[in-house]
XYZ file of C-alpha atoms in Angstrom:
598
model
C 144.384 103.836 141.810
C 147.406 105.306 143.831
C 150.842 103.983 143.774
C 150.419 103.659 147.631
C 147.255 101.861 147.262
C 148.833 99.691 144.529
C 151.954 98.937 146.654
C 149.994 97.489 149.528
C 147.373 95.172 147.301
C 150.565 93.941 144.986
C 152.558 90.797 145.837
C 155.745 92.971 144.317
C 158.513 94.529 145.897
C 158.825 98.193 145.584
C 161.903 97.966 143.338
C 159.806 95.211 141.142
C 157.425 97.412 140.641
C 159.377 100.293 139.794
C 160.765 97.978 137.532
C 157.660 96.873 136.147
C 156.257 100.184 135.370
C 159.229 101.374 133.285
C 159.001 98.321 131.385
C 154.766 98.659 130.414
C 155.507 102.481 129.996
C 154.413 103.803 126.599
C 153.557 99.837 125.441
C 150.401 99.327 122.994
C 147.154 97.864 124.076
C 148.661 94.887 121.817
C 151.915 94.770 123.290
C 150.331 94.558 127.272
C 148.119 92.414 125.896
C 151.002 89.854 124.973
C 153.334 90.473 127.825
C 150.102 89.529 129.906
C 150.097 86.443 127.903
C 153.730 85.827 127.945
C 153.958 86.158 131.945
C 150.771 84.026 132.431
C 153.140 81.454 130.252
C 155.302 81.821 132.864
C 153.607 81.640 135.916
C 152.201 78.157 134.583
C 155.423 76.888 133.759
C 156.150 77.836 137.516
C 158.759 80.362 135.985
C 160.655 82.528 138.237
C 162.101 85.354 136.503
C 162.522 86.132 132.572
C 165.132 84.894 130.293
C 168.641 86.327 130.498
C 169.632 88.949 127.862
C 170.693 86.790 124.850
C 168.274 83.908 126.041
C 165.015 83.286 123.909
C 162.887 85.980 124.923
C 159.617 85.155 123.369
C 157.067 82.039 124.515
C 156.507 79.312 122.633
C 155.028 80.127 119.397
C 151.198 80.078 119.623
C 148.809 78.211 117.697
C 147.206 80.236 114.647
C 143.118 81.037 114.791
C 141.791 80.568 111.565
C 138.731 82.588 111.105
C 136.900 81.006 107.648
C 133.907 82.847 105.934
C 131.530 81.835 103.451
C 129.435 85.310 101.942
C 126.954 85.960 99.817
C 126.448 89.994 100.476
C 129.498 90.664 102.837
C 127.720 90.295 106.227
C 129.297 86.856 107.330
C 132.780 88.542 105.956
C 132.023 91.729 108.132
C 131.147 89.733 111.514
C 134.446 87.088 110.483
C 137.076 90.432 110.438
C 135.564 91.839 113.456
C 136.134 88.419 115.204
C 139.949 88.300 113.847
C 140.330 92.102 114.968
C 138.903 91.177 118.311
C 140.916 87.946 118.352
C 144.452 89.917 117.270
C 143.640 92.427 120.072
C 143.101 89.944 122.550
C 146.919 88.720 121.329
C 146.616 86.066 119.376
C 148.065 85.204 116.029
C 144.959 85.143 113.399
C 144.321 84.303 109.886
C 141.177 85.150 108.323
C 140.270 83.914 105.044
C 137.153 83.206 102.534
C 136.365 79.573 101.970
C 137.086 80.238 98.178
C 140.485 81.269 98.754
C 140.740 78.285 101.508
C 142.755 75.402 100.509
C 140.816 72.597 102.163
C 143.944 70.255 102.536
C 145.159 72.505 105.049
C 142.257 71.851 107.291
C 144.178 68.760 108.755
C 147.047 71.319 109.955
C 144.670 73.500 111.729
C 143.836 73.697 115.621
C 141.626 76.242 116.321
C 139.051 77.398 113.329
C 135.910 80.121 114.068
C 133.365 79.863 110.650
C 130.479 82.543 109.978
C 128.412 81.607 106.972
C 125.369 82.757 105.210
C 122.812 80.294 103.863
C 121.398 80.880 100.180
C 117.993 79.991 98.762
C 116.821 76.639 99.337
C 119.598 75.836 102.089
C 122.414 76.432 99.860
C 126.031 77.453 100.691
C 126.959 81.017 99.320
C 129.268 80.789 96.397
C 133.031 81.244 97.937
C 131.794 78.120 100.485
C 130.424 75.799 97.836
C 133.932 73.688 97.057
C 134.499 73.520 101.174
C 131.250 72.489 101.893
C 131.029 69.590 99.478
C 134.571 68.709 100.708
C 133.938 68.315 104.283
C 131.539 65.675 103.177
C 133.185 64.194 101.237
C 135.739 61.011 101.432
C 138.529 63.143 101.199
C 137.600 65.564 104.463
C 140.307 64.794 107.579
C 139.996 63.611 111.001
C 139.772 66.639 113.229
C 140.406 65.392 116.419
C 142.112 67.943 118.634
C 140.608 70.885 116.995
C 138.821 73.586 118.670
C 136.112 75.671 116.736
C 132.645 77.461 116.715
C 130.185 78.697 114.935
C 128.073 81.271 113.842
C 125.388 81.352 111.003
C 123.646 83.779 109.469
C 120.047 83.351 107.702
C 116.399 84.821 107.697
C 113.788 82.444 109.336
C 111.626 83.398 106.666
C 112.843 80.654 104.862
C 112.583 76.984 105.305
C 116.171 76.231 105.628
C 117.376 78.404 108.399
C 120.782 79.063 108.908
C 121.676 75.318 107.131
C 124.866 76.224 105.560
C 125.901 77.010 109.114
C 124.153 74.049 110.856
C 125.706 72.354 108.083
C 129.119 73.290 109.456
C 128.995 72.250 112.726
C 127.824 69.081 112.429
C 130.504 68.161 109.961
C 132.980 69.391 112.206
C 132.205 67.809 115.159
C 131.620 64.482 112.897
C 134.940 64.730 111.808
C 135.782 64.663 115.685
C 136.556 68.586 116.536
C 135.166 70.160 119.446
C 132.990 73.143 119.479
C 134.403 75.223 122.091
C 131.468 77.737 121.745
C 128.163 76.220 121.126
C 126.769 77.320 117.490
C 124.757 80.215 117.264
C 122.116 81.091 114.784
C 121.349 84.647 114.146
C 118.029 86.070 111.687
C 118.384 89.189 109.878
C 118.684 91.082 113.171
C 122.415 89.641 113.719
C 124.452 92.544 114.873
C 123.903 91.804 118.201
C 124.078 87.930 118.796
C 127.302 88.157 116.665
C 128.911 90.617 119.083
C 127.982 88.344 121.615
C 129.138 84.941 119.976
C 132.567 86.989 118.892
C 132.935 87.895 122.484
C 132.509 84.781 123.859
C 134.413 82.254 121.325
C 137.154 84.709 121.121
C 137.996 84.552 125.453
C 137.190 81.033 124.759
C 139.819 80.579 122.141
C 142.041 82.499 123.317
C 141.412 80.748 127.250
C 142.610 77.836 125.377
C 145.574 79.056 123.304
C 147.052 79.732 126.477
C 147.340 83.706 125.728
C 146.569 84.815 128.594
C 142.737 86.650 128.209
C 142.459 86.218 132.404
C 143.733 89.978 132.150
C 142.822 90.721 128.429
C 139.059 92.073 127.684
C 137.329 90.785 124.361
C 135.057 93.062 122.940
C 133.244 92.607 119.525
C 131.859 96.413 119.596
C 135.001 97.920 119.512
C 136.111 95.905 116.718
C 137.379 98.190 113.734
C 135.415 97.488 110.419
C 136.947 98.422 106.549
C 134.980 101.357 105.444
C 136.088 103.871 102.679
C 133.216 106.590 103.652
C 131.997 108.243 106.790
C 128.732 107.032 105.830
C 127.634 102.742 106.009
C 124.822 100.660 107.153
C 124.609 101.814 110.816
C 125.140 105.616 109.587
C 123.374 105.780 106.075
C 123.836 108.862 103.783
C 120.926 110.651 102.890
C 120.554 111.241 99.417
C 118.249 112.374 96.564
C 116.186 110.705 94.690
C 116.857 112.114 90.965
C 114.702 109.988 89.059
C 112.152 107.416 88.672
C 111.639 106.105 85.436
C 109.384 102.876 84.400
C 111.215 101.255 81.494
C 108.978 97.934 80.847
C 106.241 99.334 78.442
C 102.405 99.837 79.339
C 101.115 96.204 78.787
C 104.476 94.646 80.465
C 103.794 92.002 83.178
C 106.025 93.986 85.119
C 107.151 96.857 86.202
C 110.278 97.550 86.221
C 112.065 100.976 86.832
C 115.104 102.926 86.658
C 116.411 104.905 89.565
C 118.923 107.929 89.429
C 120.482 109.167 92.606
C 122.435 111.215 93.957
C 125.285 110.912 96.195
C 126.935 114.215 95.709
C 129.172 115.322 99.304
C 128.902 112.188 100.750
C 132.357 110.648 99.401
C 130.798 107.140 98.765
C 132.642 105.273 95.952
C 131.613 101.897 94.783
C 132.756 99.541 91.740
C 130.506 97.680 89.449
C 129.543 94.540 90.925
C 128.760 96.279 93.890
C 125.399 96.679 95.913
C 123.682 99.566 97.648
C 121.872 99.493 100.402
C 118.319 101.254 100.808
C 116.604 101.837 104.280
C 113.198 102.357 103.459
C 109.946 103.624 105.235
C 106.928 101.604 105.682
C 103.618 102.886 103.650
C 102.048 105.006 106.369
C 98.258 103.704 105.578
C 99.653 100.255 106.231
C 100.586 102.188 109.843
C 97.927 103.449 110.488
C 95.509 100.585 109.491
C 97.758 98.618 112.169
C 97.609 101.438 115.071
C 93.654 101.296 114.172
C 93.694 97.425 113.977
C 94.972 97.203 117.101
C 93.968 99.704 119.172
C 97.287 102.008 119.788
C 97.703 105.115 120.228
C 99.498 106.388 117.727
C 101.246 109.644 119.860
C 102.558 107.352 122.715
C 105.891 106.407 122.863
C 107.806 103.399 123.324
C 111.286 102.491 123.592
C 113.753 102.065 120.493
C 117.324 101.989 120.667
C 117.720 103.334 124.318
C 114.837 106.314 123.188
C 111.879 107.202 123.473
C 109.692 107.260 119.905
C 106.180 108.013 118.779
C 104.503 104.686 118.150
C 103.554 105.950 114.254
C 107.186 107.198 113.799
C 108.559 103.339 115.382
C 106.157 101.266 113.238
C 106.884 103.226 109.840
C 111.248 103.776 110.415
C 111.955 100.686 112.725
C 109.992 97.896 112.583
C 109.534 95.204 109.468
C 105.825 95.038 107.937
C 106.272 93.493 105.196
C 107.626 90.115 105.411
C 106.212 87.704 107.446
C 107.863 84.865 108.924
C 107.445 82.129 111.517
C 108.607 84.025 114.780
C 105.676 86.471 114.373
C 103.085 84.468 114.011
C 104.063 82.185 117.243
C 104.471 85.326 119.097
C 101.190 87.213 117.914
C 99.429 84.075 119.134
C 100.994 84.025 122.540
C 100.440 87.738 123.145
C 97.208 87.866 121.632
C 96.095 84.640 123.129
C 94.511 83.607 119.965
C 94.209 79.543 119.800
C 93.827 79.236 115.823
C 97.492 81.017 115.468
C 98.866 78.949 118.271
C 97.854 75.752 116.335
C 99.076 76.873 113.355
C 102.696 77.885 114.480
C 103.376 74.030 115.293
C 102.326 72.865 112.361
C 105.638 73.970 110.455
C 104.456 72.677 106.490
C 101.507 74.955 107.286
C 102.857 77.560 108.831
C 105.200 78.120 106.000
C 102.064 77.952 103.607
C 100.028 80.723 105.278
C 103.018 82.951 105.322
C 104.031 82.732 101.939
C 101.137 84.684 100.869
C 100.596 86.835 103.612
C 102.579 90.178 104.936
C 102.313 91.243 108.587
C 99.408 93.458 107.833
C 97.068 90.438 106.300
C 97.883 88.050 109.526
C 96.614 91.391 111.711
C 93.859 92.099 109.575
C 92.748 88.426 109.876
C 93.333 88.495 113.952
C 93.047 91.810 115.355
C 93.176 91.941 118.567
C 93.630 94.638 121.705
C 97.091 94.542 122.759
C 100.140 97.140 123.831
C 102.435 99.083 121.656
C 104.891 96.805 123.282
C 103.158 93.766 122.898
C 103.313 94.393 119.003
C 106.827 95.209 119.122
C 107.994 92.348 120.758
C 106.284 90.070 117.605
C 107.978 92.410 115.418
C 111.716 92.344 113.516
C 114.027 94.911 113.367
C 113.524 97.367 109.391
C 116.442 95.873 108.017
C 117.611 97.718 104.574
C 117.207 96.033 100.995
C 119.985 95.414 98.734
C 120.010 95.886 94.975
C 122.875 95.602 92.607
C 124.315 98.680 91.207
C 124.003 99.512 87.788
C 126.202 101.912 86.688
C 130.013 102.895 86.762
C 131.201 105.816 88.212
C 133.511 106.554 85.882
C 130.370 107.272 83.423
C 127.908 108.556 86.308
C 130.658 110.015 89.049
C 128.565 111.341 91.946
C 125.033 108.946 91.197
C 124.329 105.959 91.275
C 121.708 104.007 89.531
C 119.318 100.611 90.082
C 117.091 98.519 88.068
C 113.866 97.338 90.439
C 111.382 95.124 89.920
C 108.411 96.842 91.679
C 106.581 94.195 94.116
C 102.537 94.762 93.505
C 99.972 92.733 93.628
C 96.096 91.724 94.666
C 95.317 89.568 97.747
C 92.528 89.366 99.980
C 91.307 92.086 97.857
C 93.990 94.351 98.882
C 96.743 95.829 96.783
C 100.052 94.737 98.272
C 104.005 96.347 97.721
C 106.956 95.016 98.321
C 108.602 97.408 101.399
C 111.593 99.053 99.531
C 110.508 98.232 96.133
C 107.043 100.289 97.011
C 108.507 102.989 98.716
C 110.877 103.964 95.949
C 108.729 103.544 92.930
C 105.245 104.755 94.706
C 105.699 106.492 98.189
C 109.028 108.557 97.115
C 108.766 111.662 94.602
C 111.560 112.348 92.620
C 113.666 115.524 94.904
C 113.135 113.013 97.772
C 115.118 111.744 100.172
C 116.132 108.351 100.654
C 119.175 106.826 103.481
C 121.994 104.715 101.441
C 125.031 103.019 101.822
C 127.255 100.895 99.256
C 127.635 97.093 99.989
C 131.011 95.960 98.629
C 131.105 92.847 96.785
C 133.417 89.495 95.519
C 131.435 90.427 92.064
C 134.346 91.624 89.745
C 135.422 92.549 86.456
C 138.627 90.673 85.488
C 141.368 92.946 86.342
C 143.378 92.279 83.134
C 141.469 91.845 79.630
C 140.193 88.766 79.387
C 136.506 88.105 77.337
C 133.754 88.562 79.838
C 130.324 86.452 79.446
C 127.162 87.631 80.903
C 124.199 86.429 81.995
C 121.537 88.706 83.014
C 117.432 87.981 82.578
C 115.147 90.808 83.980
C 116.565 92.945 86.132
C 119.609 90.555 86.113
C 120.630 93.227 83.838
C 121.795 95.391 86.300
C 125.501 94.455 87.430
C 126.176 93.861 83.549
C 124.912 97.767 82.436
C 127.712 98.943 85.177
C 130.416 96.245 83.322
C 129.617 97.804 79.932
C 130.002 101.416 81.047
C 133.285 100.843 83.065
C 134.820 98.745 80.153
C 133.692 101.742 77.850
C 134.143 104.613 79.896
C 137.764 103.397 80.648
C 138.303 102.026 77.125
C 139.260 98.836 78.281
C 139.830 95.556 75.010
C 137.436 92.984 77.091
C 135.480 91.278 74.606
C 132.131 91.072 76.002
C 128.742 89.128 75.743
C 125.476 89.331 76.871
C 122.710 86.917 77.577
C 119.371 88.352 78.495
C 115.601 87.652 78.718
C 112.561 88.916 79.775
C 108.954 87.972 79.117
C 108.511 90.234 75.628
C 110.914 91.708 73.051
C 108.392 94.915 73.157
C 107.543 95.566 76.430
C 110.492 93.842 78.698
C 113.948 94.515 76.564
C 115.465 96.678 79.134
C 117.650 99.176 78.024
C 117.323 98.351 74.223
C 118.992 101.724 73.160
C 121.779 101.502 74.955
C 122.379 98.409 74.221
C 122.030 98.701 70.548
C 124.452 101.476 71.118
C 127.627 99.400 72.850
C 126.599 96.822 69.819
C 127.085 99.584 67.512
C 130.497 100.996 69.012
C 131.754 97.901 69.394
C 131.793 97.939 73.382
C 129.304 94.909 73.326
C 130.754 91.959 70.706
C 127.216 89.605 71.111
C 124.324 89.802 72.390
C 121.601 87.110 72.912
C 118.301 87.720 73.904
C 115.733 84.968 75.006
C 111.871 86.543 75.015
C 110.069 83.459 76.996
C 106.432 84.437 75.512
C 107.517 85.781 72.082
C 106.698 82.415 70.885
C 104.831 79.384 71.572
C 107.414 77.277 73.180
C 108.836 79.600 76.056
C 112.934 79.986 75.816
C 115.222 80.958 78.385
C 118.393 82.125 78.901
C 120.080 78.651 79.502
C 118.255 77.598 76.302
C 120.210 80.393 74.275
C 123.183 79.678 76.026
C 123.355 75.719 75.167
C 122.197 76.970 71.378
C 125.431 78.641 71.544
C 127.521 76.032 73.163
C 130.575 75.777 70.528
C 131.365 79.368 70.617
C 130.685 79.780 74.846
C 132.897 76.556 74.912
C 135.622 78.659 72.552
C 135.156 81.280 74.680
C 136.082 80.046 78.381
C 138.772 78.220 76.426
C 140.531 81.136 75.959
C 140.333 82.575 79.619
C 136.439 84.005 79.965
C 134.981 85.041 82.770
C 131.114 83.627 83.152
C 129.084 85.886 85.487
C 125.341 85.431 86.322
C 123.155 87.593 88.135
C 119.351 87.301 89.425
C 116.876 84.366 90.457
C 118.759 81.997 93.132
C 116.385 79.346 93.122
C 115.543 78.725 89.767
C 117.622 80.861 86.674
C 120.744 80.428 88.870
C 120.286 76.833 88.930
C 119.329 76.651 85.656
C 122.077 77.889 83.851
C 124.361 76.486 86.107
C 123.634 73.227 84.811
C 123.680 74.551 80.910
C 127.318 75.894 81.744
C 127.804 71.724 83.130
C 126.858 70.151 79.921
C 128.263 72.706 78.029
C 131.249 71.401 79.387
C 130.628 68.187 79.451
C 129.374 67.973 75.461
C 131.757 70.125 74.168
C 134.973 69.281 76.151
C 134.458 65.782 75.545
C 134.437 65.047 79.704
C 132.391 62.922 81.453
C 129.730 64.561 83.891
C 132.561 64.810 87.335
C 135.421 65.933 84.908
C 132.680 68.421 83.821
C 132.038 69.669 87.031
C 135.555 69.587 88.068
C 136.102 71.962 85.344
C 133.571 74.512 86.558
C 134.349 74.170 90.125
C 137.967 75.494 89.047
C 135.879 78.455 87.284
C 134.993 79.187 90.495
C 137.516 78.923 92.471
C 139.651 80.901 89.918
C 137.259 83.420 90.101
C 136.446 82.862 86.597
C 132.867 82.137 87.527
C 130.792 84.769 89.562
C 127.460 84.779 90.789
C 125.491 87.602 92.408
C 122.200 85.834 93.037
C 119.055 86.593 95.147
């Protein structure tokens, strides 16, 4: 625009605008931004002119936005800093902070709060939102009349308990008499883009009602900066090499579980033990193409993905999930398929959830085929979203690799042979010199920083996190005195890297180890069981500052040993059950007690 054309459409003088331009000259996006607010201020004050020089030149101070998450993987963390960097650009004054680091008794002094939260297992809270969660239901949660918040949750409506932790949160909130000033929003795996929306919208919102003046101020979630250390992350993967692929449960094993080298050599990815990394995988191509015949398609037409124009073989085997079922396809394949039996089943929920649970996308088609569009199918369809698996190694033994311990999904039904999606296409579908897209999910899972004992617990492939401990505590000669708890079905078949492990005994790098081989005898034993066997000692040993980590089965080992480390507690600190309790909720919250669970 012109300064003529500006001139005539602005209620300023000349010489106030003159003025006015000098003044914005050279200013930050953040600094307009809060002049915009600050003269707002003033126009609804009904403000004439700005402070004389030695006057109080700023507003009154603004209200702080809390932004609270509650993580499991880093995904509610990532969408809870892009809505504080949206919320700071936008002007306003933000705090953003995990639940575990959260001290609940400040909730009372809070008046606007946006929470993102992940929901684990069987509707559980992630681990850093486990003490806030119980809190806000609890006698001792305050009145929060006057305060403004939303929320968003993330889950996977595969599960039962969708998005509860979140749900969850909002109804405790407005219980405790706070008003949602953006209606809750529930996002499935696909959550990139309903969070930028939801940040958008309870950002303006908040910041509408902060009084900083977003009228002129523009909120957008997809410019939001995100932490990165590498060029390369979820949305831009690196592609690296497989190295090898290496079976290490023996021949008449249960399971099979292998070891993965590779390579990340040029891309400038770093990670830490505790960390994850992410795999985007390819879907089995004769799973494709049974689909494309299933259904009629034609494999060489395109349809659109992402703004282009793909292949229908190339969508279904990069873009689109066909592995795990859940609810939303099988309502949808019934609609656009018009198939009756389906549309019954989807409102029976109990059901539903039964014929799922042993059924991937391709056994629901196989059971319904039917003649229907490319787009049709894709519309039933989620996103490929990539798997995570916990690292195990350190780079300061491995440098530029990185290794994992997977359980290979396989197994018979409907007399078909079934894979798990990432699980299959590493082990089965990709030779070793292959290439396969990465990135590195960081993590809350940590070695102590100074060198306090370390306790580990670790069935199956468990194992993982704690081989990447070992190595960084040796490779860096650190004095941690370390201890490992781990089981698998068979001492023969199933002791996962036995050799090394002998090794760090050996060397003096590993100070116990105890190993619980469930079918090794008659009356199976787990990990828990091994652990409360060894309760004096474990009790010595958080006594003098260890740090208790788990890692594996959420639903069930998790649990499990959780409530060994309770009555370990309990019997040998001589507390009753709540002062027991107490004491490992201040594990937690001291960071003394870390779970990386799945």
């Amino acid at each position: 625009m012109s300064s003529q054309n500006t001139e005539l459409t602005s209620p300023l003088a000349a010489e106030q605008l003159t003025q006015l331009n000098k003044i914005t000259a050279g200013m930050s996006a953040n600094q307009l931004s809060w002049v915009s607010g600050y003269l707002y201020g003033l126009a609804q004050a009904g403000a004439g002119s700005l402070p004389a020089a030695g006057a109080p030149a700023a507003p009154a101070e603004l209200p702080t936005l809390t932004v609270l998450y509650g993580s499991q993987t880093g995904n509610a963390k990532g969408v809870a800093q892009q809505a504080a960097a949206a919320a700071e650009a936008a002007g306003l004054k933000v705090r953003c902070v995990s639940m575990g680091d959260y001290k609940p008794k400040d909730l009372k002094k809070e008046t606007h709060v946006l929470i993102t939260s992940c929901t684990q297992g069987e509707g559980d809270p992630p681990d850093d939102a486990i003490e806030f969660h119980a809190f806000l239901a609890g006698k001792k949660a305050p009145k929060l009349d006057g305060v403004k918040y939303s929320v968003l949750a993330l889950g996977d409506s595969s599960y039962e308990f969708f998005c509860q932790t979140g749900k969850d949160f909002d109804e405790r909130f407005a219980k405790l008499g706070a008003t949602a000033i953006e209606p809750r929003v529930d996002c499935d795996v696909e959550y990139e883009e309903p969070a930028a929306g939801w940040i958008e919208r309870a950002v303006a919102a908040m910041a509408k009602d902060m009084q900083a003046g977003v009228a002129q101020v523009t909120v957008s979630a997809a410019a939001t900066p995100t932490a990165t250390t590498s060029a390369y992350n979820k949305k831009n993967p690196f592609t690296a090499t497989l190295e090898t692929n290496q079976k290490i449960t023996g021949r008449d094993s249960v399971k099979d579980i292998r070891h993965f080298e590779i390579s990340l050599e040029g891309s400038g990815l770093t990670y830490q033990p505790g960390d994850s990394l992410g795999v985007w995988f390819r879907n089995d191509e004769k799973v494709v193409d049974e689909i494309i015949e299933k259904l009629g398609l034609d494999a060489s037409a395109n349809i659109e993905v992402d703004g282009e124009q793909v292949a229908v073989r190339e969508a279904l085997t990069r873009h689109y999930e066909l592995t795990l079922s859940h609810p939303g396809f099988v309502s949808k394949y019934a609609e656009v398929t018009g198939n009756a039996e389906l549309a019954k089943l989807a409102e029976d929920r109990q059901a539903l959830r039964a014929y799922i649970d042993v059924r991937q996308i391709i056994d629901i088609i196989r059971e319904h085929a039917a003649k229907i569009s490319a787009e049709q199918l894709v519309s039933c369809l989620r996103r490929l979203t990539p798997r995570l698996y916990s690292i195990a190694s350190s780079q300061a033994e491995v440098e530029e690799e990185v290794h994992l311990t997977v359980g290979v999904v396989r197994y018979d039904a409907f007399g078909e042979e079934h894979f798990g999606g990432a699980s299959g296409f590493l082990a089965e579908r990709l030779e070793e010199g292959g290439e396969v897209d990465v990135f590195v999910e960081h993590s809350h899972f940590r070695l102590p920083e100074d060198n306090s004992p370390v306790i580990m617990v670790g069935p199956g492939t468990g194992i993982a996190p704690f081989r990447a401990f070992v190595q960084e505590i040796d490779a860096n000669e650190r004095e941690n005195e370390t201890w490992l708890f781990f089981g698998n079905p068979t001492f023969t078949e199933d002791f996962l890297y036995q050799v090394e492990w002998q090794s760090y005994l050996k060397d003096g790098v590993l100070n116990k180890i105890d190993l619980a081989f469930s079918r090794d005898q008659a009356e199976k034993i787990y990990v828990q069981d091994r652990m409360l066997e060894k309760a004096a000692e474990l009790w010595a040993w958080l006594e003098k500052g260890a740090y208790f980590y788990v890692c594996g089965d959420a639903n069930r080992m998790a649990k499990d040993v959780h409530e060994a480390l309770v009555t370990i507690v309990e019997q040998q600190g001589g507390k009753s059950r709540e002062e027991a309790e107490n004491y490992v909720s201040e594990l937690r919250k001291n960071k003394r007690y870390q779970r990386d669970v799945y």
